[in-house]
Amino acid sequence: MSMFSAQDLQQIQSRGSQLATVEEQIQYFVQGFPFLQVLKAATVGDGIIRLSDEETDTYAQAYTEAMGDKKVVKFVPASGAASRMFQALYACMNADAETQARMTAETGFQSVGHFMNSIRNFAFYPELAAAFPEGDTPEAAISRQDYTLLLRLLLTDAGLGYGQLPKGLLTFHAYEDGTTRTPAEEHIVEGANYCAAPGGTVYLHLTVSPEHQEKFEALVSRVQTHYEAQLGIRLDISFSEQKPATDTIAVDGDNQPFRQDDGSLLFRPAGHGALIENLNDISADVIFVKNIDNVVPDRIKGETFRSKKALAGILLETQRQIFAWLEQLEGDTSAALLSEAETFIRETLCTQPPAGYETWGIEDRKAYVMRKLDRPLRVCGMVKNEGEPGGGPFWALNPDGTASLQIAESAQLDKNHPEQAAIAKNATHFNPVDLVCATRDRHGNAYHLPAYRDPQTGFIASKSKDGRELKAQELPGLWNGAMSDWNTLFVEVPIITFNPVKTVNDLLRAEHQG
């Protein structure tokens, strides 16, 4: 007997979902997701390319010269709310006076005390000051220990409402001429440098939450003319929302569908992995993918520009080689040519064949080679791991028995398995979400990107709704399982190109100060 009623089936259909997909999701709740089996960490010379300064400039120049006849899009996941940035401040705002006094007395870099002592150094300070009643100031509130007022005016709708806004709309950086910029604006400035030929169009696509799209559109309306004139470009900025059909069903502790008070099924957004559907809708020759909060002021953008262009130059050169191999193999089945193509796949694309491959006949080997060449391509920047080992670049075993380069999050690795834990510990680099993608085949047709994901690399998390516990499921991460069957190259990039803002105090780092 089905666990779904006729009303449930109607709800599933109305969302654009498939019953088989929902049933598969429930089965994953029951059996769990397998850990990703990593074979070794990708390191420089063994899965990670390290460019010399001369090579970096050569690839960057090659990309610059090719830009004129390429459509380039900058794809920025921007739907995440900024609330996590302010967790400590929320705790302080809701605390009693004694706890507030203790929290504000702490002076560590990420402390509430450091936030209060550095209040004037935030780019959003003028906006915060303007939200105060006439005659009052943030400094005066801090002096009289009225922390609740200051934090209410920063975080809630009583003032700036920063706790409810997405990161892309917060004021991150201040400039000497008195202007300020949000991350969305910094991405516009970046795009003008490496996404369009001089005087050309900058295509910027942001994935946003439906409740925030109007605010993003209002920002674009306010600043578009200014940036087009200042940068000598034309802006084409588009938005999309995570598709409801990609939401996953929630279950209770017994792995039965979680039902809301009205008896309906509960579906939840399935994490950034669902954005592969949004990326699939982008029509371009080159697509840059970068997180919304990884931006810096103009004074240190130069290395980012250079690095991005070099990654794109490697992408286009590798794509050229792949297309050339496909064209040759289409009309030639000689063992010599096939052997050369196999070497290219192993050594350049870092994809090892399955066990027993050497016993295959020539036609089966050719079919394998053609299949491995004819896939979406991504070049991923990797930075040196200067902190604790975590998610990053690995050689991993794939469902088809091959081994290739994969980006793995910590949760995907079996830390209780001594060998797997040792491999994770030996990781030298981590993933800063710095991707350049080519999603068209040699005939100019778009690949159907969802066909290249690994559905067995999702996550299960414990959540609650209306005071009731539930289990939620996230789809494979956008740059993890959602791209697992892409051709992948890892390239070391400078650490200065990675400057995320995870907490509000990260904006006090030198890299984010004008």
Short mmCIF file of C-alpha atoms in Angstrom, two decimals:
data_model
loop_
_atom_site.label_atom_id
_atom_site.label_comp_id
_atom_site.label_asym_id
_atom_site.label_seq_id
_atom_site.Cartn_x
_atom_site.Cartn_y
_atom_site.Cartn_z
CA MET A 1 0.00 0.00 0.00
CA SER A 2 1.36 3.41 -0.98
CA MET A 3 2.29 5.86 1.76
CA PHE A 4 0.89 8.63 -0.43
CA SER A 5 -2.77 9.58 -0.78
CA ALA A 6 -4.41 10.94 -3.90
CA GLN A 7 -4.09 14.40 -2.36
CA ASP A 8 -0.36 13.79 -1.83
CA LEU A 9 0.09 12.76 -5.43
CA GLN A 10 -1.64 15.91 -6.57
CA GLN A 11 0.64 18.01 -4.35
CA ILE A 12 3.74 16.26 -5.73
CA GLN A 13 2.60 16.79 -9.30
CA SER A 14 1.72 20.44 -8.74
CA ARG A 15 5.27 21.11 -7.59
CA GLY A 16 6.69 19.71 -10.81
CA SER A 17 8.17 16.74 -8.94
CA GLN A 18 8.06 13.10 -9.89
CA LEU A 19 6.66 10.39 -7.59
CA ALA A 20 9.62 8.12 -8.40
CA THR A 21 12.04 10.86 -7.34
CA VAL A 22 10.22 11.42 -4.04
CA GLU A 23 10.20 7.66 -3.35
CA GLU A 24 13.92 7.53 -4.11
CA GLN A 25 14.52 10.34 -1.62
CA ILE A 26 12.65 8.43 1.09
CA GLN A 27 14.75 5.36 0.35
CA TYR A 28 17.89 7.44 0.95
CA PHE A 29 16.50 8.39 4.37
CA VAL A 30 16.11 4.68 5.11
CA GLN A 31 19.46 3.44 3.85
CA GLY A 32 21.54 6.62 4.14
CA PHE A 33 24.09 7.91 1.66
CA PRO A 34 27.35 6.03 1.18
CA PHE A 35 30.60 7.79 2.01
CA LEU A 36 32.71 8.88 -0.92
CA GLN A 37 35.69 6.54 -1.20
CA VAL A 38 38.75 8.74 -1.66
CA LEU A 39 41.96 7.12 -2.89
CA LYS A 40 44.36 9.92 -2.05
CA ALA A 41 44.46 13.67 -1.64
CA ALA A 42 45.10 15.64 -4.80
CA THR A 43 48.41 17.46 -4.43
CA VAL A 44 50.63 19.64 -6.59
CA GLY A 45 51.98 17.42 -9.36
CA ASP A 46 49.45 14.70 -8.58
CA GLY A 47 46.08 16.17 -9.51
CA ILE A 48 46.76 19.87 -8.86
CA ILE A 49 48.46 22.05 -11.47
CA ARG A 50 50.82 24.75 -10.24
CA LEU A 51 51.44 27.51 -12.78
CA SER A 52 54.57 29.61 -13.00
CA ASP A 53 54.12 33.38 -13.28
CA GLU A 54 54.93 33.12 -16.98
CA GLU A 55 52.36 30.35 -17.53
CA THR A 56 49.72 32.31 -15.60
CA ASP A 57 50.25 35.34 -17.81
CA THR A 58 50.27 33.22 -20.98
CA TYR A 59 46.96 31.54 -20.16
CA ALA A 60 45.42 34.83 -19.01
CA GLN A 61 46.46 36.52 -22.28
CA ALA A 62 45.11 33.62 -24.34
CA TYR A 63 41.74 33.95 -22.64
CA THR A 64 41.71 37.74 -23.08
CA GLU A 65 42.33 37.33 -26.80
CA ALA A 66 39.53 34.75 -27.08
CA MET A 67 36.92 36.81 -25.21
CA GLY A 68 35.78 38.73 -28.26
CA ASP A 69 33.86 35.82 -29.77
CA LYS A 70 32.77 34.11 -26.56
CA LYS A 71 29.66 34.60 -24.49
CA VAL A 72 30.77 34.64 -20.86
CA VAL A 73 28.46 34.52 -17.84
CA LYS A 74 29.27 35.04 -14.18
CA PHE A 75 27.05 32.72 -12.10
CA VAL A 76 26.76 33.69 -8.45
CA PRO A 77 24.74 31.72 -5.88
CA ALA A 78 23.29 34.62 -3.87
CA SER A 79 20.22 33.23 -2.12
CA GLY A 80 21.83 32.59 1.25
CA ALA A 81 20.58 34.77 4.11
CA ALA A 82 23.13 36.72 6.13
CA SER A 83 21.67 35.56 9.45
CA ARG A 84 24.60 33.19 10.10
CA MET A 85 26.97 36.14 9.93
CA PHE A 86 25.30 37.61 12.98
CA GLN A 87 24.78 34.59 15.26
CA ALA A 88 26.91 35.99 18.08
CA LEU A 89 25.21 39.39 17.78
CA TYR A 90 21.77 37.78 17.92
CA ALA A 91 22.79 35.92 21.08
CA CYS A 92 23.94 39.18 22.63
CA MET A 93 20.80 41.08 21.59
CA ASN A 94 18.58 38.48 23.24
CA ALA A 95 20.70 38.04 26.37
CA ASP A 96 20.25 39.57 29.82
CA ALA A 97 22.42 42.48 30.96
CA GLU A 98 24.90 40.29 32.83
CA THR A 99 25.49 38.06 29.80
CA GLN A 100 25.77 41.09 27.52
CA ALA A 101 28.42 42.57 29.81
CA ARG A 102 30.42 39.35 29.69
CA MET A 103 30.10 39.01 25.90
CA THR A 104 31.10 42.60 25.19
CA ALA A 105 34.08 42.36 27.53
CA GLU A 106 35.66 39.69 25.33
CA THR A 107 38.16 41.08 22.83
CA GLY A 108 39.06 38.16 20.54
CA PHE A 109 38.83 38.91 16.82
CA GLN A 110 35.46 37.19 16.37
CA SER A 111 34.04 38.43 19.68
CA VAL A 112 31.08 40.73 20.26
CA GLY A 113 33.44 43.01 22.17
CA HIS A 114 35.66 43.41 19.11
CA PHE A 115 32.58 44.20 17.02
CA MET A 116 31.54 46.96 19.44
CA ASN A 117 35.06 48.39 19.76
CA SER A 118 35.44 48.50 15.96
CA ILE A 119 31.96 49.76 15.09
CA ARG A 120 33.26 52.73 13.08
CA ASN A 121 35.38 50.47 10.87
CA PHE A 122 32.41 48.76 9.25
CA ALA A 123 31.39 50.10 5.84
CA PHE A 124 27.75 50.05 6.98
CA TYR A 125 28.46 52.39 9.91
CA PRO A 126 26.95 55.52 8.26
CA GLU A 127 23.72 53.61 7.56
CA LEU A 128 23.59 52.32 11.12
CA ALA A 129 24.24 55.78 12.54
CA ALA A 130 21.46 57.22 10.37
CA ALA A 131 19.02 54.66 11.84
CA PHE A 132 19.50 56.02 15.36
CA PRO A 133 17.09 58.56 16.83
CA GLU A 134 18.15 62.18 16.43
CA GLY A 135 20.82 63.07 18.97
CA ASP A 136 21.87 59.48 19.57
CA THR A 137 24.78 57.53 18.05
CA PRO A 138 26.12 53.96 18.01
CA GLU A 139 29.06 55.06 20.17
CA ALA A 140 26.74 56.63 22.73
CA ALA A 141 24.68 53.45 22.91
CA ILE A 142 27.83 51.40 23.46
CA SER A 143 29.05 53.83 26.10
CA ARG A 144 25.84 53.51 28.11
CA GLN A 145 25.82 49.74 27.44
CA ASP A 146 22.57 49.86 25.47
CA TYR A 147 23.69 47.01 23.24
CA THR A 148 20.16 45.83 22.61
CA LEU A 149 19.21 49.09 20.90
CA LEU A 150 22.27 49.06 18.65
CA LEU A 151 21.78 45.43 17.65
CA ARG A 152 18.04 45.88 17.07
CA LEU A 153 18.78 48.77 14.70
CA LEU A 154 21.36 46.68 12.86
CA LEU A 155 19.61 43.31 12.68
CA THR A 156 15.86 43.88 12.71
CA ASP A 157 13.29 45.77 10.71
CA ALA A 158 13.44 48.49 13.35
CA GLY A 159 16.55 49.62 11.48
CA LEU A 160 18.66 48.14 8.69
CA GLY A 161 17.20 44.64 8.90
CA TYR A 162 20.59 43.06 8.14
CA GLY A 163 19.66 39.83 9.90
CA GLN A 164 16.93 39.15 7.32
CA LEU A 165 18.76 40.31 4.19
CA PRO A 166 20.90 38.12 1.91
CA LYS A 167 24.66 38.72 2.04
CA GLY A 168 24.63 40.14 -1.47
CA LEU A 169 22.73 43.25 -0.32
CA LEU A 170 24.81 44.14 2.74
CA THR A 171 27.27 47.00 2.62
CA PHE A 172 30.68 45.29 2.66
CA HIS A 173 33.28 47.83 1.52
CA ALA A 174 33.89 51.56 1.87
CA TYR A 175 36.04 53.63 -0.50
CA GLU A 176 38.06 56.82 0.00
CA ASP A 177 35.68 58.84 -2.16
CA GLY A 178 32.89 58.14 0.33
CA THR A 179 31.12 55.50 -1.75
CA THR A 180 30.30 52.02 -0.52
CA ARG A 181 29.60 48.72 -2.27
CA THR A 182 27.62 45.58 -1.64
CA PRO A 183 28.94 42.16 -2.73
CA ALA A 184 26.54 42.28 -5.69
CA GLU A 185 28.22 45.51 -6.84
CA GLU A 186 31.70 44.07 -6.36
CA HIS A 187 30.71 41.16 -8.62
CA ILE A 188 29.63 43.69 -11.25
CA VAL A 189 33.07 45.34 -11.08
CA GLU A 190 34.79 41.95 -11.29
CA GLY A 191 32.64 40.95 -14.24
CA ALA A 192 33.63 44.07 -16.14
CA ASN A 193 37.23 42.92 -16.02
CA TYR A 194 37.11 39.25 -17.00
CA CYS A 195 33.63 38.56 -18.41
CA ALA A 196 33.47 40.92 -21.37
CA ALA A 197 35.62 42.40 -24.07
CA PRO A 198 36.18 46.19 -23.76
CA GLY A 199 32.88 47.97 -24.29
CA GLY A 200 31.04 44.67 -24.31
CA THR A 201 28.23 43.18 -22.27
CA VAL A 202 28.74 41.76 -18.79
CA TYR A 203 26.32 38.92 -18.17
CA LEU A 204 25.80 38.41 -14.44
CA HIS A 205 23.35 35.80 -13.16
CA LEU A 206 22.41 35.59 -9.50
CA THR A 207 20.34 32.87 -7.88
CA VAL A 208 18.15 34.50 -5.26
CA SER A 209 15.36 33.69 -2.84
CA PRO A 210 11.92 34.81 -4.06
CA GLU A 211 11.43 37.10 -1.06
CA HIS A 212 14.63 39.00 -1.92
CA GLN A 213 14.48 39.31 -5.70
CA GLU A 214 12.70 42.68 -5.65
CA LYS A 215 15.45 44.08 -3.40
CA PHE A 216 18.15 42.85 -5.78
CA GLU A 217 16.27 44.34 -8.73
CA ALA A 218 15.96 47.65 -6.87
CA LEU A 219 19.72 47.68 -6.26
CA VAL A 220 20.44 47.01 -9.93
CA SER A 221 18.02 49.73 -10.99
CA ARG A 222 19.78 52.17 -8.68
CA VAL A 223 23.38 51.45 -9.72
CA GLN A 224 23.29 50.10 -13.29
CA THR A 225 23.70 53.40 -15.14
CA HIS A 226 26.53 54.43 -12.82
CA TYR A 227 28.57 51.26 -13.33
CA GLU A 228 27.95 51.12 -17.07
CA ALA A 229 29.34 54.65 -17.42
CA GLN A 230 32.20 54.13 -14.97
CA LEU A 231 33.32 50.78 -16.38
CA GLY A 232 32.52 51.33 -20.05
CA ILE A 233 30.34 48.25 -20.33
CA ARG A 234 26.74 47.20 -20.72
CA LEU A 235 25.18 45.18 -17.92
CA ASP A 236 22.83 42.26 -18.47
CA ILE A 237 21.86 41.06 -15.00
CA SER A 238 19.41 38.21 -14.57
CA PHE A 239 18.01 36.29 -11.63
CA SER A 240 16.59 32.87 -10.97
CA GLU A 241 15.13 31.06 -7.99
CA GLN A 242 15.83 27.55 -6.83
CA LYS A 243 13.17 25.48 -8.57
CA PRO A 244 10.41 24.00 -6.35
CA ALA A 245 10.71 20.72 -8.25
CA THR A 246 14.21 20.32 -6.78
CA ASP A 247 12.96 20.54 -3.17
CA THR A 248 13.23 17.29 -1.23
CA ILE A 249 10.60 15.67 0.97
CA ALA A 250 11.06 15.73 4.75
CA VAL A 251 10.40 12.68 6.94
CA ASP A 252 9.82 12.00 10.62
CA GLY A 253 11.91 9.82 12.91
CA ASP A 254 10.35 6.70 11.42
CA ASN A 255 11.21 7.77 7.86
CA GLN A 256 7.54 8.41 7.11
CA PRO A 257 6.57 11.58 5.22
CA PHE A 258 6.50 14.55 7.61
CA ARG A 259 3.01 16.02 7.58
CA GLN A 260 2.16 19.61 8.37
CA ASP A 261 -0.78 20.65 10.52
CA ASP A 262 -3.10 20.61 7.49
CA GLY A 263 -1.96 17.09 6.56
CA SER A 264 0.08 18.16 3.56
CA LEU A 265 3.58 16.93 2.81
CA LEU A 266 6.56 19.10 3.76
CA PHE A 267 9.15 19.81 1.07
CA ARG A 268 12.32 21.75 1.82
CA PRO A 269 14.95 23.47 -0.36
CA ALA A 270 17.61 20.89 -1.16
CA GLY A 271 20.75 23.00 -0.73
CA HIS A 272 22.98 24.57 -3.35
CA GLY A 273 23.24 21.29 -5.25
CA ALA A 274 19.76 22.01 -6.60
CA LEU A 275 21.27 24.97 -8.46
CA ILE A 276 22.61 22.60 -11.11
CA GLU A 277 19.15 23.06 -12.67
CA ASN A 278 19.66 26.83 -12.71
CA LEU A 279 23.16 26.44 -14.13
CA ASN A 280 21.71 24.14 -16.77
CA ASP A 281 19.54 27.03 -18.01
CA ILE A 282 22.56 29.28 -18.64
CA SER A 283 23.54 29.54 -22.30
CA ALA A 284 27.20 30.52 -22.57
CA ASP A 285 30.61 29.45 -23.83
CA VAL A 286 32.32 30.12 -20.50
CA ILE A 287 30.67 30.28 -17.07
CA PHE A 288 32.47 31.56 -13.97
CA VAL A 289 31.06 30.32 -10.64
CA LYS A 290 31.93 32.17 -7.45
CA ASN A 291 30.30 32.62 -4.05
CA ILE A 292 28.57 35.91 -3.29
CA ASP A 293 30.69 36.77 -0.22
CA ASN A 294 34.14 36.14 -1.74
CA VAL A 295 34.83 39.69 -2.90
CA VAL A 296 37.43 42.32 -2.05
CA PRO A 297 37.91 46.07 -2.58
CA ASP A 298 39.46 47.33 -5.80
CA ARG A 299 42.96 47.73 -4.35
CA ILE A 300 43.53 43.95 -4.21
CA LYS A 301 41.32 42.79 -7.09
CA GLY A 302 44.25 42.56 -9.51
CA GLU A 303 45.39 39.09 -8.47
CA THR A 304 41.80 37.83 -8.70
CA PHE A 305 41.49 39.19 -12.24
CA ARG A 306 44.75 37.56 -13.30
CA SER A 307 43.92 34.25 -11.67
CA LYS A 308 40.41 34.06 -13.13
CA LYS A 309 41.65 34.76 -16.64
CA ALA A 310 44.36 32.10 -16.29
CA LEU A 311 41.79 29.49 -15.18
CA ALA A 312 39.63 30.39 -18.17
CA GLY A 313 42.65 30.17 -20.48
CA ILE A 314 43.34 26.63 -19.23
CA LEU A 315 39.65 25.79 -19.72
CA LEU A 316 39.63 26.92 -23.35
CA GLU A 317 42.93 25.21 -24.18
CA THR A 318 41.82 21.93 -22.58
CA GLN A 319 38.48 22.15 -24.36
CA ARG A 320 40.30 22.68 -27.67
CA GLN A 321 42.35 19.53 -27.06
CA ILE A 322 39.25 17.50 -26.10
CA PHE A 323 37.39 18.59 -29.22
CA ALA A 324 40.41 17.73 -31.37
CA TRP A 325 40.62 14.24 -29.89
CA LEU A 326 36.90 13.65 -30.46
CA GLU A 327 37.15 14.76 -34.08
CA GLN A 328 40.13 12.49 -34.76
CA LEU A 329 38.61 9.48 -33.01
CA GLU A 330 35.33 9.82 -34.86
CA GLY A 331 37.00 8.78 -38.08
CA ASP A 332 39.91 6.69 -36.82
CA THR A 333 39.86 3.49 -34.78
CA SER A 334 43.58 2.72 -34.94
CA ALA A 335 45.12 1.30 -31.78
CA ALA A 336 47.90 3.91 -31.88
CA LEU A 337 45.54 6.91 -31.88
CA LEU A 338 43.33 5.36 -29.23
CA SER A 339 46.37 4.76 -27.02
CA GLU A 340 47.36 8.43 -27.31
CA ALA A 341 43.82 9.53 -26.38
CA GLU A 342 43.86 7.19 -23.38
CA THR A 343 47.09 8.80 -22.21
CA PHE A 344 45.47 12.25 -22.53
CA ILE A 345 42.51 11.14 -20.41
CA ARG A 346 44.75 9.60 -17.75
CA GLU A 347 47.42 12.29 -17.55
CA THR A 348 45.65 15.53 -18.48
CA LEU A 349 42.07 14.85 -17.42
CA CYS A 350 43.22 12.73 -14.44
CA THR A 351 40.68 9.97 -15.06
CA GLN A 352 41.81 6.39 -14.52
CA PRO A 353 39.96 3.51 -16.24
CA PRO A 354 38.14 0.77 -14.30
CA ALA A 355 39.76 -2.51 -13.31
CA GLY A 356 40.15 -4.93 -16.22
CA TYR A 357 40.08 -2.14 -18.81
CA GLU A 358 43.20 -3.48 -20.54
CA THR A 359 41.29 -6.65 -21.49
CA TRP A 360 38.56 -4.76 -23.36
CA GLY A 361 38.28 -4.90 -27.14
CA ILE A 362 39.22 -1.86 -29.17
CA GLU A 363 35.62 -0.84 -29.92
CA ASP A 364 34.67 -0.94 -26.23
CA ARG A 365 37.77 1.06 -25.34
CA LYS A 366 36.96 3.61 -28.02
CA ALA A 367 33.39 3.96 -26.71
CA TYR A 368 34.79 4.51 -23.20
CA VAL A 369 37.28 7.14 -24.42
CA MET A 370 34.64 9.00 -26.44
CA ARG A 371 32.27 8.99 -23.47
CA LYS A 372 34.89 10.35 -21.09
CA LEU A 373 35.96 13.08 -23.49
CA ASP A 374 32.43 14.15 -24.40
CA ARG A 375 31.41 15.68 -21.03
CA PRO A 376 31.09 19.10 -19.42
CA LEU A 377 34.45 20.56 -18.37
CA ARG A 378 35.39 22.55 -15.29
CA VAL A 379 38.63 24.08 -14.06
CA CYS A 380 38.64 24.57 -10.29
CA GLY A 381 40.94 26.89 -8.39
CA MET A 382 42.37 25.41 -5.18
CA VAL A 383 44.11 27.30 -2.37
CA LYS A 384 46.67 26.01 0.09
CA ASN A 385 45.10 24.75 3.28
CA GLU A 386 46.42 27.03 6.02
CA GLY A 387 43.95 25.82 8.64
CA GLU A 388 42.42 22.54 9.65
CA PRO A 389 42.04 19.94 6.87
CA GLY A 390 38.53 19.84 5.51
CA GLY A 391 36.66 19.54 2.24
CA GLY A 392 38.84 19.85 -0.79
CA PRO A 393 40.43 18.12 -3.79
CA PHE A 394 40.80 14.34 -3.84
CA TRP A 395 41.21 11.40 -6.17
CA ALA A 396 38.04 9.37 -5.67
CA LEU A 397 36.41 6.18 -6.84
CA ASN A 398 33.36 6.68 -9.07
CA PRO A 399 30.23 4.49 -9.40
CA ASP A 400 31.42 3.25 -12.83
CA GLY A 401 34.68 1.95 -11.37
CA THR A 402 36.83 4.78 -12.70
CA ALA A 403 38.89 7.10 -10.51
CA SER A 404 38.98 10.85 -11.05
CA LEU A 405 39.34 14.21 -9.37
CA GLN A 406 36.49 15.16 -7.06
CA ILE A 407 35.76 17.98 -4.62
CA ALA A 408 34.68 16.37 -1.36
CA GLU A 409 33.18 18.00 1.72
CA SER A 410 34.19 16.72 5.14
CA ALA A 411 30.76 15.14 5.68
CA GLN A 412 31.28 12.93 2.62
CA LEU A 413 34.38 11.29 4.11
CA ASP A 414 34.32 8.40 6.58
CA LYS A 415 36.42 9.83 9.43
CA ASN A 416 35.94 6.60 11.42
CA HIS A 417 37.82 4.62 8.78
CA PRO A 418 41.56 4.94 9.60
CA GLU A 419 42.73 4.94 5.99
CA GLN A 420 40.11 7.44 4.84
CA ALA A 421 40.78 9.68 7.85
CA ALA A 422 44.51 9.64 7.09
CA ILE A 423 43.89 10.63 3.47
CA ALA A 424 41.69 13.54 4.58
CA LYS A 425 44.34 14.64 7.09
CA ASN A 426 46.98 14.72 4.34
CA ALA A 427 45.02 17.15 2.18
CA THR A 428 47.19 20.12 1.27
CA HIS A 429 44.54 22.30 -0.39
CA PHE A 430 40.89 23.20 -0.01
CA ASN A 431 38.07 24.32 -2.25
CA PRO A 432 37.36 28.09 -2.32
CA VAL A 433 34.53 27.73 -4.89
CA ASP A 434 36.48 29.20 -7.78
CA LEU A 435 35.21 27.46 -10.91
CA VAL A 436 35.25 28.12 -14.62
CA CYS A 437 32.97 25.88 -16.67
CA ALA A 438 32.38 24.90 -20.28
CA THR A 439 28.96 23.32 -20.76
CA ARG A 440 28.67 22.97 -24.54
CA ASP A 441 29.84 20.11 -26.75
CA ARG A 442 32.01 20.49 -29.86
CA HIS A 443 28.91 21.09 -32.01
CA GLY A 444 27.81 23.97 -29.79
CA ASN A 445 24.98 22.03 -28.15
CA ALA A 446 24.44 22.35 -24.41
CA TYR A 447 25.03 19.33 -22.23
CA HIS A 448 22.11 18.37 -19.98
CA LEU A 449 23.96 18.97 -16.71
CA PRO A 450 21.66 17.02 -14.33
CA ALA A 451 22.66 13.87 -16.22
CA TYR A 452 26.23 14.25 -14.90
CA ARG A 453 25.45 14.31 -11.17
CA ASP A 454 25.94 11.50 -8.66
CA PRO A 455 22.65 11.10 -6.77
CA GLN A 456 24.38 9.10 -4.03
CA THR A 457 26.36 12.02 -2.64
CA GLY A 458 23.62 13.82 -0.71
CA PHE A 459 23.36 14.71 2.97
CA ILE A 460 20.80 14.07 5.70
CA ALA A 461 20.34 16.61 8.50
CA SER A 462 18.18 16.88 11.60
CA LYS A 463 15.85 19.89 11.61
CA SER A 464 12.65 20.95 13.33
CA LYS A 465 9.39 22.62 12.37
CA ASP A 466 6.75 23.91 14.75
CA GLY A 467 8.58 22.22 17.60
CA ARG A 468 8.59 18.80 15.91
CA GLU A 469 11.77 16.99 14.89
CA LEU A 470 12.24 16.03 11.25
CA LYS A 471 14.92 14.79 8.89
CA ALA A 472 15.82 16.81 5.83
CA GLN A 473 17.78 15.84 2.75
CA GLU A 474 20.13 17.92 0.65
CA LEU A 475 20.99 17.11 -2.93
CA PRO A 476 24.63 16.59 -3.93
CA GLY A 477 26.50 19.88 -3.58
CA LEU A 478 26.81 22.02 -6.71
CA TRP A 479 30.58 21.55 -6.97
CA ASN A 480 30.56 18.12 -5.28
CA GLY A 481 28.14 15.40 -6.41
CA ALA A 482 26.24 17.65 -8.83
CA MET A 483 29.37 17.92 -11.00
CA SER A 484 30.93 14.56 -10.16
CA ASP A 485 30.84 13.23 -13.73
CA TRP A 486 32.43 16.31 -15.32
CA ASN A 487 35.94 16.43 -16.71
CA THR A 488 37.82 18.22 -13.94
CA LEU A 489 41.13 20.04 -13.61
CA PHE A 490 42.46 21.46 -10.32
CA VAL A 491 44.75 24.51 -10.43
CA GLU A 492 46.45 26.14 -7.47
CA VAL A 493 45.42 29.78 -7.05
CA PRO A 494 46.81 32.45 -4.68
CA ILE A 495 45.34 32.54 -1.17
CA ILE A 496 44.70 36.30 -1.63
CA THR A 497 41.91 35.37 -4.06
CA PHE A 498 39.95 33.70 -1.23
CA ASN A 499 38.42 36.16 1.23
CA PRO A 500 35.00 34.89 2.34
CA VAL A 501 32.85 36.66 4.93
CA LYS A 502 31.45 34.01 7.25
CA THR A 503 30.92 36.30 10.26
CA VAL A 504 30.39 40.04 10.41
CA ASN A 505 33.81 40.54 12.02
CA ASP A 506 35.48 39.11 8.92
CA LEU A 507 34.72 42.50 7.38
CA LEU A 508 37.33 43.92 9.78
CA ARG A 509 40.10 41.91 8.15
CA ALA A 510 42.63 44.00 6.25
CA GLU A 511 41.49 42.46 2.94
CA HIS A 512 38.01 43.96 3.38
CA GLN A 513 39.08 47.39 4.65
CA GLY A 514 39.37 50.09 2.02
#
